[in-house]
Coordinates of C-alpha atoms in Angstrom, one line a residue:
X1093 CA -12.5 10.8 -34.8
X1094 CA -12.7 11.7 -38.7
X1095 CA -11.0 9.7 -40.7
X1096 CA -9.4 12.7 -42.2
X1097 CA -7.9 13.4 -39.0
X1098 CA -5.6 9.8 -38.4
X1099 CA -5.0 9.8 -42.8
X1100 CA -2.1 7.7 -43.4
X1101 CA -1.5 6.2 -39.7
X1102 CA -1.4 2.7 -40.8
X1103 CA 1.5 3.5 -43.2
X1104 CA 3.2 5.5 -41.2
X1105 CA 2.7 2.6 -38.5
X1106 CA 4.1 0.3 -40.1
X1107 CA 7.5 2.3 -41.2
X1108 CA 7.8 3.6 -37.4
X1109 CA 7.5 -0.1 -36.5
X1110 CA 10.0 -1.3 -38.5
X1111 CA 12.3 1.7 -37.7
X1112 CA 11.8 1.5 -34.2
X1113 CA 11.8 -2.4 -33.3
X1114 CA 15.1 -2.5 -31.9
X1115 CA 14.5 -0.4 -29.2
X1116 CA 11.2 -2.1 -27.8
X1117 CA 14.0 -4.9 -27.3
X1118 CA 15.1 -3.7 -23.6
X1119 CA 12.1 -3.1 -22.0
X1120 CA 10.3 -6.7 -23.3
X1121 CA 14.0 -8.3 -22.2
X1122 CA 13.9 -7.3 -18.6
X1123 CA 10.4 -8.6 -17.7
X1124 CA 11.2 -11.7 -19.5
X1125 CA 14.3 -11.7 -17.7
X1126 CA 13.0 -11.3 -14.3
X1127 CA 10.1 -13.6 -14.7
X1128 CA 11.9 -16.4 -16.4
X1129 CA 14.9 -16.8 -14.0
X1130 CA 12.4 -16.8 -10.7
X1131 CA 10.7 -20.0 -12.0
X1132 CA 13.6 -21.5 -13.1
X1133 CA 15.8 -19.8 -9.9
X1134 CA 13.4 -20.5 -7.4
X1135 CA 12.8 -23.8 -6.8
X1136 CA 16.6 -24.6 -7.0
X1137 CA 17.6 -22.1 -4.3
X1138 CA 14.0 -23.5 -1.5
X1139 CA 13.4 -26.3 -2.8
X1140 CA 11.6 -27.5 0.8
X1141 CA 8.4 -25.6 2.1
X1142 CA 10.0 -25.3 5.1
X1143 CA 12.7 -23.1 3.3
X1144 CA 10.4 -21.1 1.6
X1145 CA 8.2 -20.4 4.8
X1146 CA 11.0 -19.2 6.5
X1147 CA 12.0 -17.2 3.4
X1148 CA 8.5 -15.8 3.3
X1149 CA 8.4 -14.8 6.4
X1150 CA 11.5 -12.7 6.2
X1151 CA 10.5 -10.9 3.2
X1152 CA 7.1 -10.5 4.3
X1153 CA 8.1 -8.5 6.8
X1154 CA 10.9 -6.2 5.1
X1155 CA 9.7 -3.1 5.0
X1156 CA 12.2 -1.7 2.5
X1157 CA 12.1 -5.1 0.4
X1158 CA 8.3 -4.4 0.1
X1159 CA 9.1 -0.5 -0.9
X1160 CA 10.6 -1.9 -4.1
X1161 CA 8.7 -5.1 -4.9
X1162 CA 5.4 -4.4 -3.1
X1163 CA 3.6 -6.6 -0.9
X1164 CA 4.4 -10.5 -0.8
X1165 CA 1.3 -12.1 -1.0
X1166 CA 2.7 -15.5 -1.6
X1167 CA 6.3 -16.8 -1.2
X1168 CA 5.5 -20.7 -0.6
X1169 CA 4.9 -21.6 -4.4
X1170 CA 6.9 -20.8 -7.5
X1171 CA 4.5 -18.3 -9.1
X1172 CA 3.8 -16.3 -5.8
X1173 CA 7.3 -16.1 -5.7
X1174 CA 7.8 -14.9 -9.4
X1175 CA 5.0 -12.6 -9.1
X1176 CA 6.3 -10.8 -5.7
X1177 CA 9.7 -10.6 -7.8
X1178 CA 8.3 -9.7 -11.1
X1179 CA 5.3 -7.8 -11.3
X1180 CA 6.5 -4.2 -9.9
X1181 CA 10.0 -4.2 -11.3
X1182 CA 8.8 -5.7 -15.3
X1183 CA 5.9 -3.2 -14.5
X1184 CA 7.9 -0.7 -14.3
X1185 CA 10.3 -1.7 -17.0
X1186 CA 7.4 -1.9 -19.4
X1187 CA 6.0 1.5 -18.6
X1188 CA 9.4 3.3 -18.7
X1189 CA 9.8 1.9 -22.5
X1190 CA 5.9 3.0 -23.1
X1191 CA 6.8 6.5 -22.1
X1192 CA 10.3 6.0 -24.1
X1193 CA 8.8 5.0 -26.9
X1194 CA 5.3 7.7 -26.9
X1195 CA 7.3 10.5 -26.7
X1196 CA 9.8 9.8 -29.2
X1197 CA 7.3 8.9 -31.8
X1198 CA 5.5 12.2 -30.7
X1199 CA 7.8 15.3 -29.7
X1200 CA 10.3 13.8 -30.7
X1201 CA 9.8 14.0 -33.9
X1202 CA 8.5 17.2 -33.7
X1203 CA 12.1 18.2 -32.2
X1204 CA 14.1 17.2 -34.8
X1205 CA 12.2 17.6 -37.6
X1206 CA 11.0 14.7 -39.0
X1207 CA 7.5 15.8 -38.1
X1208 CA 7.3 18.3 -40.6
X1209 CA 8.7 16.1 -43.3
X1210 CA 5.8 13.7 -42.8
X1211 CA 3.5 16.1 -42.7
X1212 CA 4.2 17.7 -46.2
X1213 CA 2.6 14.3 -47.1
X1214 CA -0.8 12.6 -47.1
X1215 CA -0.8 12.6 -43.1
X1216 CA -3.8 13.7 -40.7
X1217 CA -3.2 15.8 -37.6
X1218 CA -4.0 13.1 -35.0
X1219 CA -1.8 10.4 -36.9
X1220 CA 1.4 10.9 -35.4
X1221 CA 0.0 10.6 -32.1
X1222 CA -2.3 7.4 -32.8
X1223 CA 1.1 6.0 -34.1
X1224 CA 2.6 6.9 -30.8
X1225 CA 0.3 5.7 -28.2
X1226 CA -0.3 2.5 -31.0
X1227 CA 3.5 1.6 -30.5
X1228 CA 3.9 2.3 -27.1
X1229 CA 0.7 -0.5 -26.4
X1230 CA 2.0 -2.8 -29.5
X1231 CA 5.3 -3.4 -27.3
X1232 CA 3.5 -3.7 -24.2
X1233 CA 1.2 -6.2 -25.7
X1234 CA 4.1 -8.1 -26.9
X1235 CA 5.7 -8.2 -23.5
X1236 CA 2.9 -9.9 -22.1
X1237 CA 2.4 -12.4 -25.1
X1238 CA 6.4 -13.7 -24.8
X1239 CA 6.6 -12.9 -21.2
X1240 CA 3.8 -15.3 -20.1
X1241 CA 4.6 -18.0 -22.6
X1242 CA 8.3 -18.3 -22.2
X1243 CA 7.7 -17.7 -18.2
X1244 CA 4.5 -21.3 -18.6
X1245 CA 7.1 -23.0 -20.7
X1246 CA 9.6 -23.0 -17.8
X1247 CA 7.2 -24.1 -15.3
X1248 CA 5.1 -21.4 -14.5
X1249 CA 1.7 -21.9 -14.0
X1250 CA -0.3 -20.9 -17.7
X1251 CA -3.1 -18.9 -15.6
X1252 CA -0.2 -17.0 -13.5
X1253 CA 1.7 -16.0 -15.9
X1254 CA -0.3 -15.1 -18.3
X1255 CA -2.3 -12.6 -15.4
X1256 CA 1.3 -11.2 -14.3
X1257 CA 1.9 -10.2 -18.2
X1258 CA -1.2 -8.8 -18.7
X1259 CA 0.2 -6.8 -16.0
X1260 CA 2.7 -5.3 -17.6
X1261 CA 0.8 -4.6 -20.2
X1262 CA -1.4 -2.7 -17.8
X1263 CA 1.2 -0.5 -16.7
X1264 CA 2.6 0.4 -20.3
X1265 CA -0.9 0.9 -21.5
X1266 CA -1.5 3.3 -18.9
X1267 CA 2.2 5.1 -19.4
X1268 CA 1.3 5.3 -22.8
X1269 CA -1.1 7.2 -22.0
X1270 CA 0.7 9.2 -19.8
X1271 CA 2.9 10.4 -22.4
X1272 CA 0.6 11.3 -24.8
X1273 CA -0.6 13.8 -22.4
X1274 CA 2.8 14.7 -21.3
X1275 CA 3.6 15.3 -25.1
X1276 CA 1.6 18.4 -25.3
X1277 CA 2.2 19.7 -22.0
X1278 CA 6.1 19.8 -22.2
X1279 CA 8.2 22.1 -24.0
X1280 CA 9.9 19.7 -25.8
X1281 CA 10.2 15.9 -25.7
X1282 CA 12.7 15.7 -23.1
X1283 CA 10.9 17.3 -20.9
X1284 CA 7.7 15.5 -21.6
X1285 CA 9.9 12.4 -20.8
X1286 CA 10.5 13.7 -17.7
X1287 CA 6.9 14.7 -16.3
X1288 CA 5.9 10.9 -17.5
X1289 CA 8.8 9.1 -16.0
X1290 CA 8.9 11.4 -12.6
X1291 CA 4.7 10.7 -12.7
X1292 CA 6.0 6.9 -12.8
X1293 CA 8.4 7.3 -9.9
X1294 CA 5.8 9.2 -7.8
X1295 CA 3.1 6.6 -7.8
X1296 CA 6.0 3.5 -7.4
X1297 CA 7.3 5.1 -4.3
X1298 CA 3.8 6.1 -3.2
X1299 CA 2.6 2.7 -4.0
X1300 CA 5.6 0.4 -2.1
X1301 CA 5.2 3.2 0.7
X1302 CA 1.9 2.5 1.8
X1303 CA 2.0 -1.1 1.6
X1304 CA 4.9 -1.2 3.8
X1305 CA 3.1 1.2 6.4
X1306 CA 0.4 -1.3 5.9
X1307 CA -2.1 1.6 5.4
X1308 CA -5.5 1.1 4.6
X1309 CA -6.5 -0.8 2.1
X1310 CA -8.4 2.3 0.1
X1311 CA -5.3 3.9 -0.5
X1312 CA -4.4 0.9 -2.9
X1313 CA -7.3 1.9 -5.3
X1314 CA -6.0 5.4 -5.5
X1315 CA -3.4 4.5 -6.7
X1316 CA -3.5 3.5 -10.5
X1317 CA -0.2 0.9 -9.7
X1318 CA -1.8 -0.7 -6.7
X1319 CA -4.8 -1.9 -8.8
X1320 CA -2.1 -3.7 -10.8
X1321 CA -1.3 -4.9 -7.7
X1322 CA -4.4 -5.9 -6.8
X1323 CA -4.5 -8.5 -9.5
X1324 CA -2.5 -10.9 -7.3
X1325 CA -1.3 -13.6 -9.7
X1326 CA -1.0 -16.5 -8.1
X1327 CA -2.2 -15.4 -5.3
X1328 CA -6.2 -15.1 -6.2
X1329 CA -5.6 -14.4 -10.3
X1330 CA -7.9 -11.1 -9.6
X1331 CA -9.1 -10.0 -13.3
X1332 CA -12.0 -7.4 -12.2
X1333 CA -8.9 -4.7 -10.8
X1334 CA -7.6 -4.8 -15.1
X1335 CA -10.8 -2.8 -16.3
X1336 CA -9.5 0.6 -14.2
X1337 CA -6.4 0.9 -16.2
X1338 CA -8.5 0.4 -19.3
X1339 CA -10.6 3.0 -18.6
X1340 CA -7.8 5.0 -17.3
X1341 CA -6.1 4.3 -20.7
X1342 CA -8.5 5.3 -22.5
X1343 CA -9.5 8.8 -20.7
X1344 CA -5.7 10.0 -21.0
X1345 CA -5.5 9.1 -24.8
X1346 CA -8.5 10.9 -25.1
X1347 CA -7.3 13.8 -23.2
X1348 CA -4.2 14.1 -25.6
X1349 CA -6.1 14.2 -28.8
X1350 CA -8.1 17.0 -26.9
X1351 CA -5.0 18.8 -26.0
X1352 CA -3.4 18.4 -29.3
X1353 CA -6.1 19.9 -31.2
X1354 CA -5.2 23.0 -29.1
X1355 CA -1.6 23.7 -29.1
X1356 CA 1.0 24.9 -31.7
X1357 CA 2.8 22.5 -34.1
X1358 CA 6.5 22.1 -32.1
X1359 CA 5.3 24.0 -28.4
X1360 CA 4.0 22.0 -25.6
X1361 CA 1.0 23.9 -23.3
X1362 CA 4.2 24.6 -21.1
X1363 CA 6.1 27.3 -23.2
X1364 CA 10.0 27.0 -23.5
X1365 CA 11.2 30.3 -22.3
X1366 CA 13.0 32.0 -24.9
X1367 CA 17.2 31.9 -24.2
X1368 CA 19.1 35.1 -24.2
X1369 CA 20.3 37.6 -27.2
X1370 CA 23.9 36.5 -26.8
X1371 CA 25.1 32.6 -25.8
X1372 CA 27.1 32.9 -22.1
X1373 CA 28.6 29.7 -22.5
X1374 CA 32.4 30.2 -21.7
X1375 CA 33.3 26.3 -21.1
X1376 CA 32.2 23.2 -21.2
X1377 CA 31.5 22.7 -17.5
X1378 CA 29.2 25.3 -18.0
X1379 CA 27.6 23.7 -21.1
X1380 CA 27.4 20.4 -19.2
X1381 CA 25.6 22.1 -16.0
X1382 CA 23.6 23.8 -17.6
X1383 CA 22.3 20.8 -19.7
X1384 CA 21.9 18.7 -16.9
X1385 CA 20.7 21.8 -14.6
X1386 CA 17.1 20.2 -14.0
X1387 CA 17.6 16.6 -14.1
X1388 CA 20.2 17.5 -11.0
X1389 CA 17.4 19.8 -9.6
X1390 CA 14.7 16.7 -9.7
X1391 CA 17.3 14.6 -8.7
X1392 CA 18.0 16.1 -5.4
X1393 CA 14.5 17.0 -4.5
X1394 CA 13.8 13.1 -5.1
X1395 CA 16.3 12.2 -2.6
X1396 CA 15.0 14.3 0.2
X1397 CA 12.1 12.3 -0.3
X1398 CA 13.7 8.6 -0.4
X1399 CA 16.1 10.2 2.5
X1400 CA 12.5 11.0 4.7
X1401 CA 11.0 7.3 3.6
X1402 CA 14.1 6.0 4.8
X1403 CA 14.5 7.6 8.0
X1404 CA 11.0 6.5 8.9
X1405 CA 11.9 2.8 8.7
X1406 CA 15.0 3.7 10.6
X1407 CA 12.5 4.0 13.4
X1408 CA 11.0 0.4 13.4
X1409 CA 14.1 -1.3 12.7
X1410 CA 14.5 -2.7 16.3
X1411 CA 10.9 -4.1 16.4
X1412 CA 11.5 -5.6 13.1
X1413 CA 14.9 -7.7 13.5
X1414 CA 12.9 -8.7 17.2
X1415 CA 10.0 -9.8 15.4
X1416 CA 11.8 -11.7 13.0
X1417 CA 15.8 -12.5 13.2
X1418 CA 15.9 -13.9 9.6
X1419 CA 15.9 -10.2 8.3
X1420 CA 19.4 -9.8 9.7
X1421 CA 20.9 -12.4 6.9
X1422 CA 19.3 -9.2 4.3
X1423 CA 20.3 -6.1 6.5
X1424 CA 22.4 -6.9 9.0
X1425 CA 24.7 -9.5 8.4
X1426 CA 27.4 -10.5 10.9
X1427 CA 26.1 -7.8 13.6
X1428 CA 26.2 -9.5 16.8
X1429 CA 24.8 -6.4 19.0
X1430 CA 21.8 -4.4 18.7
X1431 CA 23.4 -1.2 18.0
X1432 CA 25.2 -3.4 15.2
X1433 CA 21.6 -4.3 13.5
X1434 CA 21.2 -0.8 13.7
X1435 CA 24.1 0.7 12.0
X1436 CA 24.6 -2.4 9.3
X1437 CA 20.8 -1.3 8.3
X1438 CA 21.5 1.9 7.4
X1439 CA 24.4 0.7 5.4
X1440 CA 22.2 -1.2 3.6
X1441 CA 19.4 1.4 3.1
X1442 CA 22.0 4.1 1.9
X1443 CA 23.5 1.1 -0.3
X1444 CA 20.5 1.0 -1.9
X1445 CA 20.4 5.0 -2.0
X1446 CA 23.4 5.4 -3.6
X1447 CA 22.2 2.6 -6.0
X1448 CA 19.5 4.5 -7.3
X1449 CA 21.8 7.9 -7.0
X1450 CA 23.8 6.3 -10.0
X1451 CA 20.9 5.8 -11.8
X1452 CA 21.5 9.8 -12.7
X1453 CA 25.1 9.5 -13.1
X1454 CA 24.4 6.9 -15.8
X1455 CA 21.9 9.0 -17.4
X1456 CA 24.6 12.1 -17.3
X1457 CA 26.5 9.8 -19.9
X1458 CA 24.1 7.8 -21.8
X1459 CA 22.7 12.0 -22.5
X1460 CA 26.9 12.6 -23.9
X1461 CA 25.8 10.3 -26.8
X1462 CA 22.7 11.7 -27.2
X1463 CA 24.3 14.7 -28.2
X1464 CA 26.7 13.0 -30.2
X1465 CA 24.0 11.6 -31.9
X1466 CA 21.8 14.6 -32.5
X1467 CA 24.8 16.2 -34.2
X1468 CA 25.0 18.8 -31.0
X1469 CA 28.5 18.0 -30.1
X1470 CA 30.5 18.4 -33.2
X1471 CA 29.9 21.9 -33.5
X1472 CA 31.5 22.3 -29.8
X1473 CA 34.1 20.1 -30.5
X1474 CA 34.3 22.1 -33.7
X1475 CA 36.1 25.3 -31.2
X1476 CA 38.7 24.9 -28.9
X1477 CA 37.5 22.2 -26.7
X1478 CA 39.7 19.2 -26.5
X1479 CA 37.7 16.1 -26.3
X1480 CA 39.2 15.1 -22.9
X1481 CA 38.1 18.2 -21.8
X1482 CA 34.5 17.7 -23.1
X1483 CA 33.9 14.1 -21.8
X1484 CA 35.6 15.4 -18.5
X1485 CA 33.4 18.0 -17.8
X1486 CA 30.3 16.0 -18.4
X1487 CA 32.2 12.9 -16.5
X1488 CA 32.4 15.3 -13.7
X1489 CA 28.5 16.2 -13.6
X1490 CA 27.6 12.8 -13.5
X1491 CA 29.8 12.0 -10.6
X1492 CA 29.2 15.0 -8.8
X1493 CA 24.8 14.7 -8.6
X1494 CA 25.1 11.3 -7.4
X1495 CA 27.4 12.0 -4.5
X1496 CA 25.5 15.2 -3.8
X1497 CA 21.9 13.3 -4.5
X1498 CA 23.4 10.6 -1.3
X1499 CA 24.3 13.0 0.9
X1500 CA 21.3 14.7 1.1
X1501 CA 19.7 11.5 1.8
X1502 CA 21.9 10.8 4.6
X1503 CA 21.6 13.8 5.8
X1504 CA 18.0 13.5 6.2
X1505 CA 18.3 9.9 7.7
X1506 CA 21.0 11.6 9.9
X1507 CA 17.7 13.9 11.3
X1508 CA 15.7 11.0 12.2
X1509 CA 18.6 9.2 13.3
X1510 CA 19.5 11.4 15.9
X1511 CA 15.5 11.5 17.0
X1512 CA 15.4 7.7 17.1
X1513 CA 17.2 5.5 19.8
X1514 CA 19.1 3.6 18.0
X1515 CA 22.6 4.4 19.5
X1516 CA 23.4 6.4 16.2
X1517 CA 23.9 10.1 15.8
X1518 CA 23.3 12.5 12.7
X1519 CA 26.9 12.4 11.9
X1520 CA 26.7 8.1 11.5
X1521 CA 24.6 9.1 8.7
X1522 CA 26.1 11.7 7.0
X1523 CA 29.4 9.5 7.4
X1524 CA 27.7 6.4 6.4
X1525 CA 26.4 8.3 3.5
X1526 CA 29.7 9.7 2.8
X1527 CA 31.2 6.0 2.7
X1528 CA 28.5 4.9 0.0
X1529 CA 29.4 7.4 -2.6
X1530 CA 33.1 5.9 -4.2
X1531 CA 30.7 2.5 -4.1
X1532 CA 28.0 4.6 -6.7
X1533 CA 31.2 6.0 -8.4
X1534 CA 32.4 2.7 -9.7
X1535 CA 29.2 1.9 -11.4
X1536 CA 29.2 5.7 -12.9
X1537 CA 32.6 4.9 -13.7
X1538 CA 31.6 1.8 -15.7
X1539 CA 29.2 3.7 -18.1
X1540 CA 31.8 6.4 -18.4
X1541 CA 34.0 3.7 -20.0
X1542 CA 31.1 1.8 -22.0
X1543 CA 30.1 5.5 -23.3
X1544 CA 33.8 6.7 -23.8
X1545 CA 35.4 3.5 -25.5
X1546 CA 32.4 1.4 -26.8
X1547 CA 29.1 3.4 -27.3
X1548 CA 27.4 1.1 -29.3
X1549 CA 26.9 -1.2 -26.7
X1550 CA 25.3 1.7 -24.9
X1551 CA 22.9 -0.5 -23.3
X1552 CA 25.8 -2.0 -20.9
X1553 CA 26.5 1.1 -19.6
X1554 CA 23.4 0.1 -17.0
X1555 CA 25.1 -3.3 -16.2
X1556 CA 26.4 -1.8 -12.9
X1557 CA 23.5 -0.2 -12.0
X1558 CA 21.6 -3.9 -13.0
X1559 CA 24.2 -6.1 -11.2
X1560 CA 24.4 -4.0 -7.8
X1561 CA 20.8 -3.8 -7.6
X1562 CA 20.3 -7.7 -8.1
X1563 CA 23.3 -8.6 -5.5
X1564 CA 22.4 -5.7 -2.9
X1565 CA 19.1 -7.0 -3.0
X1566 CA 18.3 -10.5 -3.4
X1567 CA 21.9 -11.4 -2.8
X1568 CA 22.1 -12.2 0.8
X1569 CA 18.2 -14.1 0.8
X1570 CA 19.6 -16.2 -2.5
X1571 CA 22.7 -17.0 -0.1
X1572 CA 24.8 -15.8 -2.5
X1573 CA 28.8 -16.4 -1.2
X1574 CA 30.8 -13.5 -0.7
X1575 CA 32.9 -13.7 -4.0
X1576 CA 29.7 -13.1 -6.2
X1577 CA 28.0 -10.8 -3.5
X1578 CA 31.6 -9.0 -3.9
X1579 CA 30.9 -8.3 -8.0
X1580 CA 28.8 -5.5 -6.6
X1581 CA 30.7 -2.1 -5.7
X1582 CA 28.0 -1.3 -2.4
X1583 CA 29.5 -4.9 -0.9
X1584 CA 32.8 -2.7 0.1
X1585 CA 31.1 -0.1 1.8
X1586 CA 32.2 -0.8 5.4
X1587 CA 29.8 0.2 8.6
X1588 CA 31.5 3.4 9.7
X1589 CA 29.9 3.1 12.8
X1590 CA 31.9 -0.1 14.1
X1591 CA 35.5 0.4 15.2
X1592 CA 36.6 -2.1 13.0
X1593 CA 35.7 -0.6 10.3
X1594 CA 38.6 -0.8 7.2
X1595 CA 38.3 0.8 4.2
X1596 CA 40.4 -1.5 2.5
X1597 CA 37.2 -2.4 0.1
X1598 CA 36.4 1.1 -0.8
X1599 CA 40.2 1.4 -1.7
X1600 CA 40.1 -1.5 -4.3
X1601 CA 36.8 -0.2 -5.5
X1602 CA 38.1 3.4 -6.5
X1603 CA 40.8 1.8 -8.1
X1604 CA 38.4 0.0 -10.1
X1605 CA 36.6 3.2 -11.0
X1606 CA 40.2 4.8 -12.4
X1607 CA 40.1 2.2 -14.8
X1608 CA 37.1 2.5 -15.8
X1609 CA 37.5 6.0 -16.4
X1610 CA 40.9 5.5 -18.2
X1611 CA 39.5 3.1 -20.5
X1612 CA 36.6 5.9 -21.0
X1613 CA 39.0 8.4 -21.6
X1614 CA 41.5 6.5 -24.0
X1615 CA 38.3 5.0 -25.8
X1616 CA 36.6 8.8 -26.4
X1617 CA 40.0 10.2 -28.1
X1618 CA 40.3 7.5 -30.4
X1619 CA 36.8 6.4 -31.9
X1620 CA 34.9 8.7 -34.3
X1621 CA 31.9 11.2 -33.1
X1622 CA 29.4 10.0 -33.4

């Protein structure tokens, strides 16, 4: 590359650096987070080998446990454990604020602007990008640096932990990637984004999928995840499986300078369609649904996927509580018949659907501030619309995708339900699935208050999502008591296919979710925008 070409790059490094620093912050928090507290956790909870044998075994086994965190090579030691716990989830962290961070840095800029004031200085054509995909693997690297360290200092083993956080820097080197190609395929940066993150989830479904199915073991190396995988720390410290997302890395940086060279300054390869002569925005509801139109879209055909994957265990799950009772302490507990195991797991597989379904709900809100903060709600709030009425409309979108997101899920489940023999019909899931939604409400609820009352602690708007995942989860194997396993909304949901089923729990849960939205609403009429 001519030098010409990446002119001023390292200053212009070292100001996004600086600029940007805070948000790398998340994304090296939550692998540090996840690896730390299962060496320090971990020994506490299974202290015996006995314990963690059993333990082992159980997860081992899980077939929706192993969709999430992949394969458990290793459960009897410390760092076996932290590495089955870690490596997908901080992966996945790291690669999401890669993306994050690329696209922002790329069309981002291009979006709002700044890109055009840089370039009326001493700037090349490729530097912008080198700056990009330079930041997004600077905060990868550094995840792996403090990750591994902190993680040996707590009693990790140096050689696991240090292979688990190259890891991560594996993934976010190869999302980095990613999004520079993404960058100057989308329209704009959002939708970039959104290619690189829905790329992401692709491949992590695709990847927990087949392990579960135990399929063979060439499928792994198609997948650019599973060779990450494939480095088992702990577990065999594999380094060879590290040089394909190096190679990978560096093809789909390549690729992007190539594309670049070959689009328009500000237009992806995908062309934004040009709007219409006259705005027919008359409210809004209408504003909101039409900002969130394909994020719902992507949403929904996401969840006829997990809704499919789901089903398909729904088939096995006899053979795998006979095989081995300890699962039903994860998915089934207190069930004391078969048809019982059956109909508590699918209230824990929709659990975890609706989960995932808030995921978008919370994204419908944390996207309210973006527009405060990109100056694109003043001018609406500007007209006639009353601020209640502008954060209920978009309130209302991002309670209404979720609900709609889980009931297509357990409608699909309801298909292969009423296929399997499992003394459950299609209705038991659509009900079930029907049950689950106040549960997701409460944590949209939650970031409906953080965004409305307190945005500047945006980042605890994902608390609920955060906390339900953890106790949903893990909570039951960590033998967690029912007061703290009660913190998470998707504890309430009762088994609709039991007769005694109450829904007391989902009662105390939606009025938690009125409060939430109360303090959302009080909060949003008071403060200043942004």
């Amino acid at each position: 590359m001519a030098s010409a070409e990446i002119a001023g790059a390292g200053p212009l490094l070292r100001a996004s650096v600086r600029h940007n620093v805070r948000s790398f912050a998340p994304w090296i928090l939550i692998p540090i987070a996840l690896s730390v507290s299962s060496v320090i956790v971990y020994p506490l909870l299974f202290p015996d080998l006995a314990e963690r044998q059993s333990f082992g075994a159980t997860i081992g086994s899980n077939p929706a446990l192993g969709l999430i965190f992949g394969p458990a090579f290793d459960l009897t030691t410390t760092d076996g454990f932290n590495a089955w716990r870690s490596l997908a989830l901080g992966g996945f962290a790291v690669a999401l604020g890669a993306i994050f961070i690329v696209t922002g840095a790329s069309r981002g800029q291009e979006d709002s602007g700044q890109a055009e004031l840089l370039a009326s200085g001493v700037l090349g054509r490729q530097s912008r990008l080198v700056t990009a995909v330079v930041m997004g693997i600077l905060m990868s690297t550094v995840s792996v640096v403090i990750t591994g360290v902190i993680t040996a200092l707590c009693g990790g083993g140096w050689g696991a932990s240090m292979i688990l956080g190259i890891g991560f820097t594996a993934m976010g080197a190869m999302f980095a990637g990613v999004a520079a190609v993404t960058s100057q395929v989308g329209a704009d940066a959002r939708t970039a984004s959104s290619i690189a993150v829905a790329v992401l989830g692709i491949l992590f479904v695709l990847r927990g999928f087949l392990y579960s199915i135990e399929a063979p073991s060439w499928t792994t190396w198609i997948n650019p995840l599973g060779w990450v995988t494939e480095t088992r720390p702990a577990s065999g410290d594999h380094w060879l499986p590290l040089i394909y997302p190096v190679v990978l890395t560096v093809v789909l940086v390549a690729v992007a300078f190539a594309l670049q060279t070959s689009r328009d300054f500000g237009q992806g390869l995908i062309a934004a369609r040009p709007g219409p002569s006259r705005g027919s925005m008359r409210s809004p509801l209408a504003l909101a649904m039409r900002l969130n139109r394909s994020p719902a879209l992507s949403w929904s055909i996401a969840f006829i996927g997990l809704g499919v994957v789901f089903g398909y265990f729904t088939g096995s799950v006899k053979d795998i509580f006979a095989s081995n009772p300890a699962l039903t302490e994860v998915f089934a507990a207190g069930a004391t018949s078969p048809d019982e195991l059956s109909s508590s797991f699918v209230v824990t597989i929709l659990s975890l659907a609706g989960i995932i379904a808030s995921i978008c709900g919370v994204q419908t809100m944390n996207r309210l501030r973006t527009e405060e903060l990109e100056d694109r709600a003043e001018p609406v709030l500007a007209t006639a619309v009353g601020r209640i009425q502008y954060l209920r409309s978009n309130a209302l979108i991002a309670f209404a995708v979720p609900a709609v997101c889980i009931l297509v899920a357990g409608v699909v489940m309801g298909i292969f339900l009423s296929f399997n023999d499992l003394g459950l019909t299609f209705g038991d899931g659509v009900r079930q699935a029907s049950a689950t939604v106040p549960a997701a409400w409460t944590v949209i609820g939650l970031s409906v208050a953080v965004i409305g009352a307190r945005p500047a602690v945006r980042i605890a708007s994902w608390a609920g999502v955060l906390l339900s995942f953890v106790l949903t989860l893990l909570g039951p194997s960590f033998k967690l008591p029912d007061w703290a396993l009660g913190f998470s909304p998707f504890w309430h949901v009762p088994n609709v296919a039991v007769s005694s089923a109450s829904g007391l729990g989902l009662l105390w849960v939606s009025l938690f979710t009125v409060g939430f939205l109360a303090v959302g609403v009080v909060g949003f009429r008071r403060r200043d925008t942004p």
